[in-house]
PDB file of C-alpha atoms in Angstrom:
ATOM      1  CA  MET E  16     182.750  74.541 117.341  1.00  0.00           C
ATOM      2  CA  LYS E  17     183.835  71.193 117.197  1.00  0.00           C
ATOM      3  CA  THR E  18     184.415  69.243 113.636  1.00  0.00           C
ATOM      4  CA  ASP E  19     184.589  65.432 113.585  1.00  0.00           C
ATOM      5  CA  LYS E  20     188.532  66.595 112.664  1.00  0.00           C
ATOM      6  CA  ASN E  21     191.619  66.941 115.201  1.00  0.00           C
ATOM      7  CA  GLU E  22     192.969  70.079 115.766  1.00  0.00           C
ATOM      8  CA  LEU E  23     196.098  71.447 113.965  1.00  0.00           C
ATOM      9  CA  LEU E  24     197.750  74.515 116.575  1.00  0.00           C
ATOM     10  CA  VAL E  25     200.675  76.575 114.466  1.00  0.00           C
ATOM     11  CA  LEU E  26     202.565  79.287 116.306  1.00  0.00           C
ATOM     12  CA  MET E  27     204.258  81.312 114.889  1.00  0.00           C
ATOM     13  CA  GLY E  28     206.436  84.661 116.097  1.00  0.00           C
ATOM     14  CA  ALA E  29     210.228  85.955 115.687  1.00  0.00           C
ATOM     15  CA  PRO E  30     212.826  84.975 117.909  1.00  0.00           C
ATOM     16  CA  GLY E  31     211.885  85.728 121.232  1.00  0.00           C
ATOM     17  CA  ALA E  32     207.973  85.898 121.258  1.00  0.00           C
ATOM     18  CA  GLY E  33     207.577  83.758 123.112  1.00  0.00           C
ATOM     19  CA  LYS E  34     206.410  80.361 121.207  1.00  0.00           C
ATOM     20  CA  GLY E  35     207.585  78.395 123.754  1.00  0.00           C
ATOM     21  CA  THR E  36     206.416  79.872 127.005  1.00  0.00           C
ATOM     22  CA  PHE E  37     202.971  80.191 125.310  1.00  0.00           C
ATOM     23  CA  ALA E  38     203.182  75.787 123.799  1.00  0.00           C
ATOM     24  CA  ARG E  39     203.863  75.245 127.421  1.00  0.00           C
ATOM     25  CA  LEU E  40     200.777  76.967 128.940  1.00  0.00           C
ATOM     26  CA  LEU E  41     198.417  75.667 126.567  1.00  0.00           C
ATOM     27  CA  ARG E  42     200.072  71.939 126.675  1.00  0.00           C
ATOM     28  CA  GLN E  43     198.796  72.148 130.643  1.00  0.00           C
ATOM     29  CA  ARG E  44     194.769  72.758 129.708  1.00  0.00           C
ATOM     30  CA  CYS E  45     194.772  70.188 126.591  1.00  0.00           C
ATOM     31  CA  GLU E  46     197.015  66.668 125.620  1.00  0.00           C
ATOM     32  CA  PHE E  47     197.941  68.093 121.946  1.00  0.00           C
ATOM     33  CA  ASN E  48     201.213  66.450 120.159  1.00  0.00           C
ATOM     34  CA  TYR E  49     204.089  69.003 120.665  1.00  0.00           C
ATOM     35  CA  ILE E  50     206.127  69.174 117.857  1.00  0.00           C
ATOM     36  CA  GLU E  51     209.543  71.598 118.623  1.00  0.00           C
ATOM     37  CA  THR E  52     210.896  71.916 115.241  1.00  0.00           C
ATOM     38  CA  GLY E  53     214.054  73.979 116.678  1.00  0.00           C
ATOM     39  CA  ALA E  54     214.336  71.685 119.468  1.00  0.00           C
ATOM     40  CA  ILE E  55     214.207  68.664 116.941  1.00  0.00           C
ATOM     41  CA  LEU E  56     217.145  70.155 115.137  1.00  0.00           C
ATOM     42  CA  ARG E  57     219.007  70.755 118.161  1.00  0.00           C
ATOM     43  CA  GLU E  58     219.590  67.485 119.181  1.00  0.00           C
ATOM     44  CA  MET E  59     220.374  66.915 115.795  1.00  0.00           C
ATOM     45  CA  PRO E  60     225.333  66.512 116.648  1.00  0.00           C
ATOM     46  CA  ALA E  61     226.450  69.886 116.807  1.00  0.00           C
ATOM     47  CA  ASP E  62     229.518  68.595 113.495  1.00  0.00           C
ATOM     48  CA  SER E  63     226.314  67.810 111.411  1.00  0.00           C
ATOM     49  CA  GLU E  64     225.233  69.803 108.369  1.00  0.00           C
ATOM     50  CA  ILE E  65     222.056  70.718 109.691  1.00  0.00           C
ATOM     51  CA  GLY E  66     224.026  71.241 113.600  1.00  0.00           C
ATOM     52  CA  ARG E  67     225.964  73.679 111.298  1.00  0.00           C
ATOM     53  CA  LEU E  68     222.651  75.683 110.036  1.00  0.00           C
ATOM     54  CA  ILE E  69     221.505  76.126 113.600  1.00  0.00           C
ATOM     55  CA  ALA E  70     224.897  77.590 114.874  1.00  0.00           C
ATOM     56  CA  ARG E  71     224.640  79.979 112.337  1.00  0.00           C
ATOM     57  CA  GLY E  72     220.675  81.100 112.646  1.00  0.00           C
ATOM     58  CA  ASP E  73     220.389  79.475 109.205  1.00  0.00           C
ATOM     59  CA  PHE E  74     217.220  77.711 108.148  1.00  0.00           C
ATOM     60  CA  VAL E  75     217.021  73.987 107.451  1.00  0.00           C
ATOM     61  CA  PRO E  76     216.180  72.645 103.945  1.00  0.00           C
ATOM     62  CA  ASP E  77     212.133  72.816 103.279  1.00  0.00           C
ATOM     63  CA  LYS E  78     212.449  68.645 102.069  1.00  0.00           C
ATOM     64  CA  TYR E  79     214.146  67.915 105.981  1.00  0.00           C
ATOM     65  CA  LEU E  80     211.874  69.461 107.226  1.00  0.00           C
ATOM     66  CA  PHE E  81     208.793  67.608 105.222  1.00  0.00           C
ATOM     67  CA  ASP E  82     209.917  64.582 105.710  1.00  0.00           C
ATOM     68  CA  LEU E  83     210.484  65.609 109.736  1.00  0.00           C
ATOM     69  CA  MET E  84     206.695  66.832 109.779  1.00  0.00           C
ATOM     70  CA  GLN E  85     204.799  64.113 108.042  1.00  0.00           C
ATOM     71  CA  SER E  86     207.236  61.247 110.040  1.00  0.00           C
ATOM     72  CA  LYS E  87     205.439  63.489 113.406  1.00  0.00           C
ATOM     73  CA  ILE E  88     202.325  64.946 112.546  1.00  0.00           C
ATOM     74  CA  THR E  89     199.474  62.050 112.791  1.00  0.00           C
ATOM     75  CA  PRO E  90     195.480  62.588 112.501  1.00  0.00           C
ATOM     76  CA  ASP E  91     194.684  60.913 115.510  1.00  0.00           C
ATOM     77  CA  ARG E  92     195.419  63.246 117.822  1.00  0.00           C
ATOM     78  CA  ASP E  93     195.202  67.758 118.247  1.00  0.00           C
ATOM     79  CA  VAL E  94     198.676  68.925 117.092  1.00  0.00           C
ATOM     80  CA  LEU E  95     200.691  72.073 118.381  1.00  0.00           C
ATOM     81  CA  LEU E  96     203.969  73.083 115.897  1.00  0.00           C
ATOM     82  CA  ASP E  97     206.190  75.831 117.184  1.00  0.00           C
ATOM     83  CA  GLY E  98     208.180  76.592 115.221  1.00  0.00           C
ATOM     84  CA  PHE E  99     207.618  75.341 111.931  1.00  0.00           C
ATOM     85  CA  PRO E 100     206.273  76.710 108.956  1.00  0.00           C
ATOM     86  CA  ARG E 101     209.134  79.475 108.505  1.00  0.00           C
ATOM     87  CA  THR E 102     209.124  79.853 104.939  1.00  0.00           C
ATOM     88  CA  LEU E 103     206.240  80.996 102.097  1.00  0.00           C
ATOM     89  CA  ALA E 104     207.520  77.303 100.674  1.00  0.00           C
ATOM     90  CA  GLN E 105     206.492  75.870 104.376  1.00  0.00           C
ATOM     91  CA  ALA E 106     203.425  77.307 104.140  1.00  0.00           C
ATOM     92  CA  LYS E 107     201.729  76.207 101.531  1.00  0.00           C
ATOM     93  CA  TRP E 108     203.023  73.286 102.306  1.00  0.00           C
ATOM     94  CA  LEU E 109     201.744  72.977 105.064  1.00  0.00           C
ATOM     95  CA  VAL E 110     198.375  74.246 104.379  1.00  0.00           C
ATOM     96  CA  ASP E 111     198.365  71.978 100.674  1.00  0.00           C
ATOM     97  CA  THR E 112     199.082  68.548 103.498  1.00  0.00           C
ATOM     98  CA  TYR E 113     197.452  68.874 106.842  1.00  0.00           C
ATOM     99  CA  ALA E 114     194.215  71.559 105.559  1.00  0.00           C
ATOM    100  CA  ASP E 115     191.911  68.883 105.076  1.00  0.00           C
ATOM    101  CA  LYS E 116     192.938  66.405 107.887  1.00  0.00           C
ATOM    102  CA  PHE E 117     192.423  69.221 110.386  1.00  0.00           C
ATOM    103  CA  ASN E 118     190.565  71.752 111.721  1.00  0.00           C
ATOM    104  CA  VAL E 119     194.757  74.315 110.916  1.00  0.00           C
ATOM    105  CA  HIS E 120     194.393  77.320 113.570  1.00  0.00           C
ATOM    106  CA  VAL E 121     197.491  79.188 112.825  1.00  0.00           C
ATOM    107  CA  MET E 122     198.213  81.738 115.100  1.00  0.00           C
ATOM    108  CA  TYR E 123     201.134  84.876 114.953  1.00  0.00           C
ATOM    109  CA  LEU E 124     201.743  86.354 118.165  1.00  0.00           C
ATOM    110  CA  ASN E 125     202.815  89.659 117.466  1.00  0.00           C
ATOM    111  CA  VAL E 126     205.941  91.666 119.039  1.00  0.00           C
ATOM    112  CA  PRO E 127     206.916  95.297 117.955  1.00  0.00           C
ATOM    113  CA  CYS E 128     210.516  95.374 117.439  1.00  0.00           C
ATOM    114  CA  ASP E 129     211.872  96.554 119.901  1.00  0.00           C
ATOM    115  CA  VAL E 130     210.216  94.038 122.385  1.00  0.00           C
ATOM    116  CA  ILE E 131     211.418  91.345 121.125  1.00  0.00           C
ATOM    117  CA  LEU E 132     215.008  92.739 120.782  1.00  0.00           C
ATOM    118  CA  GLN E 133     214.948  93.140 124.900  1.00  0.00           C
ATOM    119  CA  ARG E 134     213.152  89.852 125.596  1.00  0.00           C
ATOM    120  CA  LEU E 135     215.761  88.560 124.045  1.00  0.00           C
ATOM    121  CA  GLN E 136     218.851  90.957 125.376  1.00  0.00           C
ATOM    122  CA  ARG E 137     217.498  89.444 128.737  1.00  0.00           C
ATOM    123  CA  ARG E 138     218.319  85.326 127.306  1.00  0.00           C
ATOM    124  CA  LEU E 139     220.865  86.061 126.184  1.00  0.00           C
ATOM    125  CA  ASN E 140     222.671  88.008 129.245  1.00  0.00           C
ATOM    126  CA  ALA E 141     220.569  84.890 131.425  1.00  0.00           C
ATOM    127  CA  GLY E 142     223.403  82.759 129.659  1.00  0.00           C
ATOM    128  CA  SER E 143     220.832  80.660 127.737  1.00  0.00           C
ATOM    129  CA  ALA E 144     221.911  77.210 126.255  1.00  0.00           C
ATOM    130  CA  ARG E 145     220.927  77.359 122.959  1.00  0.00           C
ATOM    131  CA  ALA E 146     224.030  77.582 120.435  1.00  0.00           C
ATOM    132  CA  ASP E 147     221.848  80.644 118.782  1.00  0.00           C
ATOM    133  CA  ASP E 148     220.516  82.493 121.675  1.00  0.00           C
ATOM    134  CA  ASN E 149     225.153  83.260 123.104  1.00  0.00           C
ATOM    135  CA  ASP E 150     225.920  85.146 119.990  1.00  0.00           C
ATOM    136  CA  ALA E 151     223.989  88.729 118.824  1.00  0.00           C
ATOM    137  CA  ALA E 152     225.068  88.261 115.533  1.00  0.00           C
ATOM    138  CA  VAL E 153     223.675  84.901 115.033  1.00  0.00           C
ATOM    139  CA  VAL E 154     220.312  86.534 117.329  1.00  0.00           C
ATOM    140  CA  GLN E 155     220.331  89.919 114.338  1.00  0.00           C
ATOM    141  CA  HIS E 156     220.311  87.271 111.805  1.00  0.00           C
ATOM    142  CA  ARG E 157     217.530  84.772 112.887  1.00  0.00           C
ATOM    143  CA  LEU E 158     216.153  88.538 113.424  1.00  0.00           C
ATOM    144  CA  ASP E 159     216.496  89.374 110.423  1.00  0.00           C
ATOM    145  CA  LYS E 160     215.702  85.552 108.675  1.00  0.00           C
ATOM    146  CA  PHE E 161     212.166  86.443 110.582  1.00  0.00           C
ATOM    147  CA  ASN E 162     211.471  89.480 108.463  1.00  0.00           C
ATOM    148  CA  GLU E 163     212.698  88.220 104.877  1.00  0.00           C
ATOM    149  CA  THR E 164     211.506  84.450 105.474  1.00  0.00           C
ATOM    150  CA  THR E 165     209.258  84.284 107.673  1.00  0.00           C
ATOM    151  CA  MET E 166     206.498  87.428 107.460  1.00  0.00           C
ATOM    152  CA  PRO E 167     205.763  86.731 103.783  1.00  0.00           C
ATOM    153  CA  ALA E 168     204.866  83.463 104.312  1.00  0.00           C
ATOM    154  CA  ILE E 169     202.216  84.723 107.529  1.00  0.00           C
ATOM    155  CA  ASP E 170     201.158  87.101 105.294  1.00  0.00           C
ATOM    156  CA  TRP E 171     200.200  84.166 102.954  1.00  0.00           C
ATOM    157  CA  LEU E 172     198.873  82.648 105.588  1.00  0.00           C
ATOM    158  CA  ARG E 173     196.349  85.965 106.916  1.00  0.00           C
ATOM    159  CA  THR E 174     194.201  85.469 103.602  1.00  0.00           C
ATOM    160  CA  ALA E 175     195.416  81.268 102.645  1.00  0.00           C
ATOM    161  CA  GLY E 176     191.742  79.240 102.211  1.00  0.00           C
ATOM    162  CA  GLY E 177     190.448  76.342 104.290  1.00  0.00           C
ATOM    163  CA  ILE E 178     191.949  77.307 107.953  1.00  0.00           C
ATOM    164  CA  HIS E 179     191.795  80.300 110.458  1.00  0.00           C
ATOM    165  CA  PHE E 180     194.480  82.449 110.890  1.00  0.00           C
ATOM    166  CA  SER E 181     194.964  84.477 114.700  1.00  0.00           C
ATOM    167  CA  ASP E 182     197.131  87.921 114.535  1.00  0.00           C
ATOM    168  CA  VAL E 183     197.739  87.472 118.589  1.00  0.00           C
ATOM    169  CA  ASP E 184     198.796  91.008 120.469  1.00  0.00           C
ATOM    170  CA  VAL E 185     202.077  89.232 123.144  1.00  0.00           C
ATOM    171  CA  SER E 186     204.118  92.214 123.443  1.00  0.00           C
ATOM    172  CA  ALA E 187     202.562  92.201 127.844  1.00  0.00           C
ATOM    173  CA  ASP E 188     205.736  91.689 130.203  1.00  0.00           C
ATOM    174  CA  ALA E 189     203.795  88.859 132.041  1.00  0.00           C
ATOM    175  CA  ALA E 190     202.930  85.232 130.104  1.00  0.00           C
ATOM    176  CA  GLU E 191     200.147  85.253 131.976  1.00  0.00           C
ATOM    177  CA  ASP E 192     198.852  88.527 130.325  1.00  0.00           C
ATOM    178  CA  ASN E 193     199.625  87.371 127.080  1.00  0.00           C
ATOM    179  CA  PHE E 194     198.191  84.421 126.807  1.00  0.00           C
ATOM    180  CA  VAL E 195     194.787  85.543 127.797  1.00  0.00           C
ATOM    181  CA  ASN E 196     194.755  87.091 124.664  1.00  0.00           C
ATOM    182  CA  ILE E 197     195.182  83.873 123.012  1.00  0.00           C
ATOM    183  CA  LEU E 198     193.035  82.024 125.095  1.00  0.00           C
ATOM    184  CA  ALA E 199     190.695  84.252 123.260  1.00  0.00           C
ATOM    185  CA  ALA E 200     191.715  83.911 120.452  1.00  0.00           C
ATOM    186  CA  LEU E 201     191.221  80.026 119.791  1.00  0.00           C
ATOM    187  CA  ASP E 202     187.744  80.937 121.808  1.00  0.00           C
TER     188      ASP E 202
END
């Protein structure tokens, strides 16, 4: 049921869960202001503080991300967020800042660890252009950071007031099969 507020759809999941793939498929169906935080940050010069953090697989400071989000999110359009929030503080900030301005729907793209590792290995073997994909130790560090830092944010968002939360299984091999689950969660 559409209200007078626009949608703010947040895709969350481990590295390799398919956030970018499913964001692309969603954008083919709906017009979103698409904010891919990782792509924006990867555009930073490699020798900048942000570039060095990204290359190591570390998180960017909240203050920088809050300013970035406020500059990109406008309540006059539906928004699709990919890669934010990643921490509990960011999740709380997102809900506090935008739950009254948007219909916020957080979608956790749930994939078992063994499937994530297979997907990331395929990206690594395929010669991904992403600096944070081309080193197995950095990939493992990113997964560890996700489990330590992002999972508590996801667990908090499951019960946060003022938003809708969906836990969506996207562990099938075919993206199209997983996309059916995503579309079902949107209804």
